[in-house]
Short mmCIF file of C-alpha atoms and ligand atoms in Angstrom, two decimals:
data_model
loop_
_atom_site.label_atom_id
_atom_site.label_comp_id
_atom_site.label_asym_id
_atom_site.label_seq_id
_atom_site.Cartn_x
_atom_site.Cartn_y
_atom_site.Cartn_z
CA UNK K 12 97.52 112.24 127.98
CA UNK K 13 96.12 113.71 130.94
CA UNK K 14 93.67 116.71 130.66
CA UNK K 15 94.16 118.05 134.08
CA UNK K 16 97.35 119.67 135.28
CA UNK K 17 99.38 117.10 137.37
CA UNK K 18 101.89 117.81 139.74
CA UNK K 19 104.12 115.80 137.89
CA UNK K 20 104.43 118.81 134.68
CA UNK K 21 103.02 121.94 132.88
CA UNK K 22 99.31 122.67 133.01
CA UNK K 23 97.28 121.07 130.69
CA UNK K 24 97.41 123.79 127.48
CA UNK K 25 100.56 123.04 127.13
CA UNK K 26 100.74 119.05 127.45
CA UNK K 27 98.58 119.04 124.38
CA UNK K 28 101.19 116.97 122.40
CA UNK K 29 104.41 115.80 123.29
CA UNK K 30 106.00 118.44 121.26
CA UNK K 31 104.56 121.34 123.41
CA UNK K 32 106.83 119.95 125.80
CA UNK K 33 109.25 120.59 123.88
CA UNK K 34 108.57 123.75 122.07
CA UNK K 35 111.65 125.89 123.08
CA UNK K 36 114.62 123.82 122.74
CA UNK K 37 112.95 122.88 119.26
CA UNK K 38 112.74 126.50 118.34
CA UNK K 39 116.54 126.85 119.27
CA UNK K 40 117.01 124.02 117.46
CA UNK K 41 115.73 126.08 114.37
CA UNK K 42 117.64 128.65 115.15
CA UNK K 43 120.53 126.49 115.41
CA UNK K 44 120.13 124.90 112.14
CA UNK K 45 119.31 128.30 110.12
CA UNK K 46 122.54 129.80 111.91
CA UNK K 47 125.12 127.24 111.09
CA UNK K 48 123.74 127.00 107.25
CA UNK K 49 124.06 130.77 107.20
CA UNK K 50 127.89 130.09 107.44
CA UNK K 51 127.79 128.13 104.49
CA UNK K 52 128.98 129.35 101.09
CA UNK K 53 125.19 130.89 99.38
CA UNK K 54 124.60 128.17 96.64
CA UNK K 55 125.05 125.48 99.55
CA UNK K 56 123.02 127.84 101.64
CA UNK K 57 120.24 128.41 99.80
CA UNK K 58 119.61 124.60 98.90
CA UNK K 59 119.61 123.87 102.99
CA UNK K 60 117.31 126.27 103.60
CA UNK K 61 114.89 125.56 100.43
CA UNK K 62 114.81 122.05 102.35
CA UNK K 63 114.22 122.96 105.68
CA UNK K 64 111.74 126.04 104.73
CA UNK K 65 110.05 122.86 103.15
CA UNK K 66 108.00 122.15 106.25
CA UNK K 67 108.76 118.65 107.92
CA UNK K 68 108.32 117.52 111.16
CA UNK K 69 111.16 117.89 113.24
CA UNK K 70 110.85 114.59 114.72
CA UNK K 71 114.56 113.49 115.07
CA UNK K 72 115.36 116.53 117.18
CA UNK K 73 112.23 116.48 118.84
CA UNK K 74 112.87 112.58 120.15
CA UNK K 75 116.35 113.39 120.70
CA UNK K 76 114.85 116.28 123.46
CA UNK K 77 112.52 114.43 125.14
CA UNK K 78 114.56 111.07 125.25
CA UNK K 79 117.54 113.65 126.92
CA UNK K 80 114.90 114.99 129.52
CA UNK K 81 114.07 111.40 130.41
CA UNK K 82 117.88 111.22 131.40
CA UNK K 83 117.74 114.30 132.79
CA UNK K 84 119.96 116.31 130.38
CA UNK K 85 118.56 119.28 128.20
CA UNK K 86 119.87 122.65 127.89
CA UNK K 87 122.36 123.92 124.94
CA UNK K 88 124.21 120.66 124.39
CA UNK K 89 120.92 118.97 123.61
CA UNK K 90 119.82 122.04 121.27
CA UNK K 91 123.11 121.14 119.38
CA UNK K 92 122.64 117.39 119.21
CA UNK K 93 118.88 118.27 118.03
CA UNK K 94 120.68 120.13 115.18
CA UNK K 95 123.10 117.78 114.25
CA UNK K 96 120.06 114.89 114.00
CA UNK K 97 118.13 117.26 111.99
CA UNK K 98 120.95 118.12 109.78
CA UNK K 99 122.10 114.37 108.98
CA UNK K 100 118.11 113.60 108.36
CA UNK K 101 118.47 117.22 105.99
CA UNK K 102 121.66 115.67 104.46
CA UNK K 103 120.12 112.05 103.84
CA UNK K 104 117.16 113.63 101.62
CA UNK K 105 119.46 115.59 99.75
CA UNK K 106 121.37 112.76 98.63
CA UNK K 107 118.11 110.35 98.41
CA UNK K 108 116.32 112.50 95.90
CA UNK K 109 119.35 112.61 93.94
CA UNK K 110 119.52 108.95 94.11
CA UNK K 111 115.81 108.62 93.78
CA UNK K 112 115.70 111.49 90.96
CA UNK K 113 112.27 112.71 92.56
CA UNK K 114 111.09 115.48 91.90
CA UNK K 115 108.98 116.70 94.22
CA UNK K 116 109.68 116.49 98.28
CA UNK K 117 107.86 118.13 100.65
CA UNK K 118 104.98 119.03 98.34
CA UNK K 119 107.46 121.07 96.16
CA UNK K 120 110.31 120.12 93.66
CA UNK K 121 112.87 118.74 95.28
CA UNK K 122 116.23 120.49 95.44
CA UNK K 123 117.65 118.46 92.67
CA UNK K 124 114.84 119.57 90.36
CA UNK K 125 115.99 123.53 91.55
CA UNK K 126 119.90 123.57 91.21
CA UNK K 127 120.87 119.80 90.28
CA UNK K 128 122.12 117.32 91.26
CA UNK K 129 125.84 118.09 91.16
CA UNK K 130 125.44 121.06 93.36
CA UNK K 131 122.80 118.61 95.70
CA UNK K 132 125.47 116.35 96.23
CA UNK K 133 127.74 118.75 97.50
CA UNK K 134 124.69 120.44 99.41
CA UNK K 135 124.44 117.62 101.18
CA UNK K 136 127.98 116.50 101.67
CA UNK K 137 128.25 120.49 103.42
CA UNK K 138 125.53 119.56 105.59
CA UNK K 139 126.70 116.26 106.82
CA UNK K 140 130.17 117.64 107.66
CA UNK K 141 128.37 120.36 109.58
CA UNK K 142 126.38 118.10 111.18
CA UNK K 143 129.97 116.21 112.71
CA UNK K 144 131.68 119.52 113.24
CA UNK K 145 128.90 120.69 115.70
CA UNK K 146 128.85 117.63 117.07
CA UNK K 147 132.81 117.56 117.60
CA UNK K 148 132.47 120.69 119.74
CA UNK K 149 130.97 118.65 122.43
CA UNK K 150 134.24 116.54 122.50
CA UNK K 151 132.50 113.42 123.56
CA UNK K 152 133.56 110.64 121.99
CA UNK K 153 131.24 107.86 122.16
CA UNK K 154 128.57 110.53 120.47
CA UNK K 155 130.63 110.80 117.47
CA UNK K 156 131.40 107.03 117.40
CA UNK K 157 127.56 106.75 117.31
CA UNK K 158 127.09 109.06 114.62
CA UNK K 159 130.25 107.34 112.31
CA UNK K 160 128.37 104.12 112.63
CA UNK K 161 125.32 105.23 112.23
CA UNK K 162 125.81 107.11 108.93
CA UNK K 163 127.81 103.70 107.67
CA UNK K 164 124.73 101.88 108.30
CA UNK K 165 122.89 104.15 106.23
CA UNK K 166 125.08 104.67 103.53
CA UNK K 167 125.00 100.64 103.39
CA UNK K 168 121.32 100.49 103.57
CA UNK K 169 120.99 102.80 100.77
CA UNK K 170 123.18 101.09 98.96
CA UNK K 171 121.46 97.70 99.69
CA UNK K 172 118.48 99.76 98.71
CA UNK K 173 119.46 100.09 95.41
CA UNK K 174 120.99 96.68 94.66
CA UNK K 175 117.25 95.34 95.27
CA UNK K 176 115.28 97.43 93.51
CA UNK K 177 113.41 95.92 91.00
CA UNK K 178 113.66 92.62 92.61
CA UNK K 179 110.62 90.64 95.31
CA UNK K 180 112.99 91.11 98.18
CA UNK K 181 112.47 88.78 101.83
CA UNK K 182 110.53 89.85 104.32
CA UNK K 183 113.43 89.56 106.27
CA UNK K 184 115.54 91.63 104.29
CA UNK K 185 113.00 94.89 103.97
CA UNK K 186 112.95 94.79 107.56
CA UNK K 187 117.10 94.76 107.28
CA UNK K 188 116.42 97.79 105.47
CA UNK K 189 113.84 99.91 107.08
CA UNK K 190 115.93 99.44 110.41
CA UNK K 191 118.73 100.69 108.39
CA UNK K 192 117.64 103.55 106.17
CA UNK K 193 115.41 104.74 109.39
CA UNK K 194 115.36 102.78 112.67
CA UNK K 195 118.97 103.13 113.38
CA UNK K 196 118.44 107.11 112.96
CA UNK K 197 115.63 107.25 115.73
CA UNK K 198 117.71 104.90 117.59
CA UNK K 199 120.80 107.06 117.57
CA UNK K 200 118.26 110.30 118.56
CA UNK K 201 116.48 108.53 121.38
CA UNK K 202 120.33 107.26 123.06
CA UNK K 203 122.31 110.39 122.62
CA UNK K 204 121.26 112.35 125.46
CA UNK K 205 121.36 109.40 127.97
CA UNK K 206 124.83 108.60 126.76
CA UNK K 207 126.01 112.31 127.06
CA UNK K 208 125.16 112.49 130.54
CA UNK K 209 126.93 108.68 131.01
CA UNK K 210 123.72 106.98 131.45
CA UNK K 211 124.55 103.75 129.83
CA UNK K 212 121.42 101.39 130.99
CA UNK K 213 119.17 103.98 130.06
CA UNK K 214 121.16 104.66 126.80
CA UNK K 215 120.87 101.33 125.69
CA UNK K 216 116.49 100.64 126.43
CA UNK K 217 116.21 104.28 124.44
CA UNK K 218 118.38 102.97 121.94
CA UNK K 219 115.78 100.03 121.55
CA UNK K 220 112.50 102.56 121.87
CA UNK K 221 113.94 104.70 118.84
CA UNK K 222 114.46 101.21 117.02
CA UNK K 223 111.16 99.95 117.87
CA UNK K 224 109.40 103.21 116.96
CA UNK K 225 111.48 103.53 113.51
CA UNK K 226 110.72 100.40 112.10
CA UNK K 227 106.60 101.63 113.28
CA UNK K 228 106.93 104.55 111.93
CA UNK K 229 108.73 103.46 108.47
CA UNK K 230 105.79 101.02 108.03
CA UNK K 231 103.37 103.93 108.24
CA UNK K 232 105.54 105.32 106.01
CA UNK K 233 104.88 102.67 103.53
CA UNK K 234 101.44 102.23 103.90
CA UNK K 235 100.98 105.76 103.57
CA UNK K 236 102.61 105.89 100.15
CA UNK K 237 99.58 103.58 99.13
CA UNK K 238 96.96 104.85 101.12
CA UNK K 239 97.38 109.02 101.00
CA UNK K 240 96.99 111.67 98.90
CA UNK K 241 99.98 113.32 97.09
CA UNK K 242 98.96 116.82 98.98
CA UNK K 243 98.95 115.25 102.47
CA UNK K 244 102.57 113.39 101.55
CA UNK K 245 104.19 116.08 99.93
CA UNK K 246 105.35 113.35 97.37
CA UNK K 247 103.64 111.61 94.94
CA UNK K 248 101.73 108.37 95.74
CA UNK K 249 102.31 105.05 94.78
CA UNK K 250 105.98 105.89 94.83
CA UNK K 251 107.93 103.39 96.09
CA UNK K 252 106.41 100.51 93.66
CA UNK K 253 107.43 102.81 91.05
CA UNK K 254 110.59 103.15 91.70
CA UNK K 255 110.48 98.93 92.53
CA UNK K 256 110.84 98.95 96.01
CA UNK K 257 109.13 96.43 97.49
CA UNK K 258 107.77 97.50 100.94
CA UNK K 259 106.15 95.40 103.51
CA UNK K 260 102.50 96.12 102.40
CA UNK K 261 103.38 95.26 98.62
CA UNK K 262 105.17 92.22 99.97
CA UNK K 263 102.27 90.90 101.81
CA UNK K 264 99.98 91.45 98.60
CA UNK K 265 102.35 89.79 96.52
CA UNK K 266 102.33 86.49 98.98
CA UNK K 267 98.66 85.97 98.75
CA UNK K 268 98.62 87.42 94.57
CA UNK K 269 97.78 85.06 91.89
CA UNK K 270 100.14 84.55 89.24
CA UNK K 271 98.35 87.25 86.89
CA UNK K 272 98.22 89.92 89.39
CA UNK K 273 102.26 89.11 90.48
CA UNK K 274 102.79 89.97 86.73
CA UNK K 275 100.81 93.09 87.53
CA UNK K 276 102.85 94.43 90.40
CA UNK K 277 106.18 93.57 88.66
CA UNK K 278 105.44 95.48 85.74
CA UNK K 279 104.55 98.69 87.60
CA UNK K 280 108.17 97.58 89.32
CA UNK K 281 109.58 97.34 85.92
CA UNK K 282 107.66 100.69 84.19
CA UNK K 283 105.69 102.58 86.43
CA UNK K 284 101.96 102.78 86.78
CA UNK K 285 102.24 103.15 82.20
CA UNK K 286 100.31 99.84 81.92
CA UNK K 287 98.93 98.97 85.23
CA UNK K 288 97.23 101.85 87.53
CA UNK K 289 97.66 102.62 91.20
CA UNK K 290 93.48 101.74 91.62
CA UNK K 291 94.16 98.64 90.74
CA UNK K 292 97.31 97.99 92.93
CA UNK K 293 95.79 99.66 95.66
CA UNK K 294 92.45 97.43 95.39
CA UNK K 295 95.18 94.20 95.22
CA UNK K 296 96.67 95.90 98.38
CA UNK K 297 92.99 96.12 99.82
CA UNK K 298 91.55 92.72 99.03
CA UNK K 299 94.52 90.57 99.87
CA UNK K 300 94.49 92.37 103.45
CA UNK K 301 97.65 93.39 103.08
CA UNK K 302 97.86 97.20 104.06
CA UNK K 303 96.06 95.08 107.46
CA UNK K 304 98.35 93.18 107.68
CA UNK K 305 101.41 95.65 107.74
CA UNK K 306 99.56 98.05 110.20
CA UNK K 307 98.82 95.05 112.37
CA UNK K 308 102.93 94.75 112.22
CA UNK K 309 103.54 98.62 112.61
CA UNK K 310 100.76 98.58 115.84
CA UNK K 311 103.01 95.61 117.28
CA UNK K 312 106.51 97.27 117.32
CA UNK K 313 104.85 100.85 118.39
CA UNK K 314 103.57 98.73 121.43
CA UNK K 315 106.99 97.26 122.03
CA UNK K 316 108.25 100.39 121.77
CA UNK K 317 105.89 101.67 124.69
CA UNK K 318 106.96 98.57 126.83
CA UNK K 319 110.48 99.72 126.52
CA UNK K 320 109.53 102.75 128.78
CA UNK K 321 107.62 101.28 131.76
CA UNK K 322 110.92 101.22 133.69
CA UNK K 323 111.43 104.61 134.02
CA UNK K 324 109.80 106.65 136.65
CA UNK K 325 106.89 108.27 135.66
CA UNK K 326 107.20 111.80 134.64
CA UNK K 327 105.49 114.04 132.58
CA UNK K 328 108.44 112.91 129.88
CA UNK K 329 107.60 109.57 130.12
CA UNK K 330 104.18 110.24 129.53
CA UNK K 331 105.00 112.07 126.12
CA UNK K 332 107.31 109.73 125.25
CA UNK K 333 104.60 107.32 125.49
CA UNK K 334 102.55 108.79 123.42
CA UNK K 335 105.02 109.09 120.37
CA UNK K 336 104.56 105.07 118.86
CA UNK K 337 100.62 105.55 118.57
CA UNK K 338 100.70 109.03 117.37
CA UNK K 339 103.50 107.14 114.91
CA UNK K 340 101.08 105.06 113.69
CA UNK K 341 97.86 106.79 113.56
CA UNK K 342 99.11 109.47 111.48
CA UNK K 343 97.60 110.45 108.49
CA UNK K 344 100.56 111.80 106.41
C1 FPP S 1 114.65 107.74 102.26
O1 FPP S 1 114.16 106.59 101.72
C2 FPP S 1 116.11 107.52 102.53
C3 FPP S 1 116.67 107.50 103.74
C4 FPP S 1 115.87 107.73 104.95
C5 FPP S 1 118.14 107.23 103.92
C6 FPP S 1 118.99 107.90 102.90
C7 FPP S 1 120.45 107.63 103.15
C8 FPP S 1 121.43 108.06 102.35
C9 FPP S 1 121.17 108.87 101.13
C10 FPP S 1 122.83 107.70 102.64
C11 FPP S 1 123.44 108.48 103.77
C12 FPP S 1 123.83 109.85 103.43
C13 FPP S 1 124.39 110.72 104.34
C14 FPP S 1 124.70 112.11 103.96
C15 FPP S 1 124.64 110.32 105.75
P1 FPP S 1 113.01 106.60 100.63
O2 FPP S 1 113.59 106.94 99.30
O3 FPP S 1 112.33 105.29 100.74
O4 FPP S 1 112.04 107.72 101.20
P2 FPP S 1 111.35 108.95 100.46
O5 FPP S 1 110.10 108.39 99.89
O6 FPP S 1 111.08 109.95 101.55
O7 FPP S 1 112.28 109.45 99.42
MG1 MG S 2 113.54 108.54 98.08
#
């Protein structure tokens, strides 16, 4: 970005990162969110805010705001939609860590581990209805038909999820899954604003940005869980395997593995990292370039994503919007 202030935005302090941009609606976003769980009976309460006090990066609302200024739209109905995105992601990780049984998210035990997961559940379930009930206030239809079908396709995804574990999935069925359990999400965030202010070309090329950008950032994701250390994830490394997902890095080392080191990888699928250790999976990962390979994938569908935007005018909104896929996929946690 720019260091210079251009007459197209802010002065150059504040064009930093994208999300300076962005900083106030964000911050009434927080509000937002702390507000509404406020209103929630205290045992549901307290497990929403035990989340969100968590840290995290506020990425759904934060695409959600600067996809809406590309169309234009911001002000108090975009705060609200940034709450409702950040509320369905809250809701999802509820439920996934119950599903998961992991114990730690966001570098502390997970909500589950605090208060169970009977009382997670219905945590979550609080949240998600939230979530719709702010979003019903706006009385815009097509933006709740989005968010029905979006939660559908997560709800399948996760179940899909499930059903595979343990098993050497396709290629072309983890990529089924990461656009399900996370593109569709940054899809949904990156069309809502554009579609609440009945901009349906625009609605639909954002739609395909957050998509493109999702399955990026998901394969960071999965690197990461290789690659980083359990204090910059906030979760312990080496998980997915673990838990016998197979993501596209592990995928990619399994294709080029001899048949000895596939036995190796499906028993840490099978029992956990008891027999084999993550060194050794992660030197597999390394010398079959397969953690390469996958970023080489991730780097292609951040640039697609940055393709998607060219037709748009050029704004300072544009520019930041830009910017999101690499930051995406250069991240370190
Ligand atoms: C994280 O995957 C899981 C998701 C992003 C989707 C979870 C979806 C649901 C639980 C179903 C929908 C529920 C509602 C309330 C709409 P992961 O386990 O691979 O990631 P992690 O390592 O962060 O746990
Ligand atoms: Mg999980």
């Amino acid at each position: 970005m720019s260091k210079s202030a251009s007459p197209m935005g802010p002065p150059a302090a504040e064009a930093a990162t994208p999300f300076a941009l962005i900083r106030e609606p964000l911050e009434e976003v927080e509000r937002q969110f702390l507000a509404e769980l406020a209103t929630a009976t205290p045992g549901i309460a307290a497990i929403g805010d035990y989340l969100h006090s968590g840290g995290g990066k506020r990425l759904r609302p934060a695409l959600l705001l600067l996809a809406a200024e590309l169309c234009g739209a911001r002000g108090p109905k975009m705060v609200a939609l940034g709450t409702v995105v950040e509320m369905i992601h809250a809701a999802t990780l509820i439920h996934d860590d119950v599903i998961d049984d992991a114990a730690i998210r966001r570098g502390r035990p997970s909500a589950n581990t605090r208060w169970g997961a009977r009382a997670c559940v219905l945590a979550g379930d609080w949240l998600y209805m939230q979530a719709f009930s702010i979003a019903l206030r706006q009385r815009h239809f097509a933006i709740l038909d989005e968010l029905i079908r979006l939660t559908e396709t997560m709800v399948a995804g996760e179940l899909r999820q499930q059903e595979m574990a343990g098993t050497v999935v396709t290629r072309q069925q983890h990529l089924d899954l990461i656009e399900a359990k996370t593109a569709r999400l940054f899809a949904v965030c990156c069309k809502l604003g554009a579609l609440s202010v009945g901009r349906a070309a625009e609605a639909a090329t954002l739609e395909r940005f957050g998509r493109e950008l999702g399955i990026a950032f998901q394969m960071v994701d999965d690197i990461l869980d290789f690659t980083a250390s359990e204090d910059l994830l906030g979760k312990p490394v080496g998980n997915d395997l673990r838990e016998g997902k197979m993501t596209l890095p592990a995928l990619y080392a399994y294709e080029r593995a001899d048949r000895g080191q596939r036995r190796r990888m499906e028993l840490v699928m099978r029992e956990g990292y008891a027999t084999v250790g993550l060194a050794e999976i992660r030197e597999l990962l390394a010398e079959t370039g397969a953690l390469e390979r996958a970023m080489t994938e991730a780097r292609e569908h951040a640039a697609a994503a940055q393709d998607l935007l060219v037709g748009f005018p050029p704004s300072v909104w544009r520019e930041a919007m830009m910017a999101l896929p690499m930051l995406a996929v250069e991240r370190m946690h």
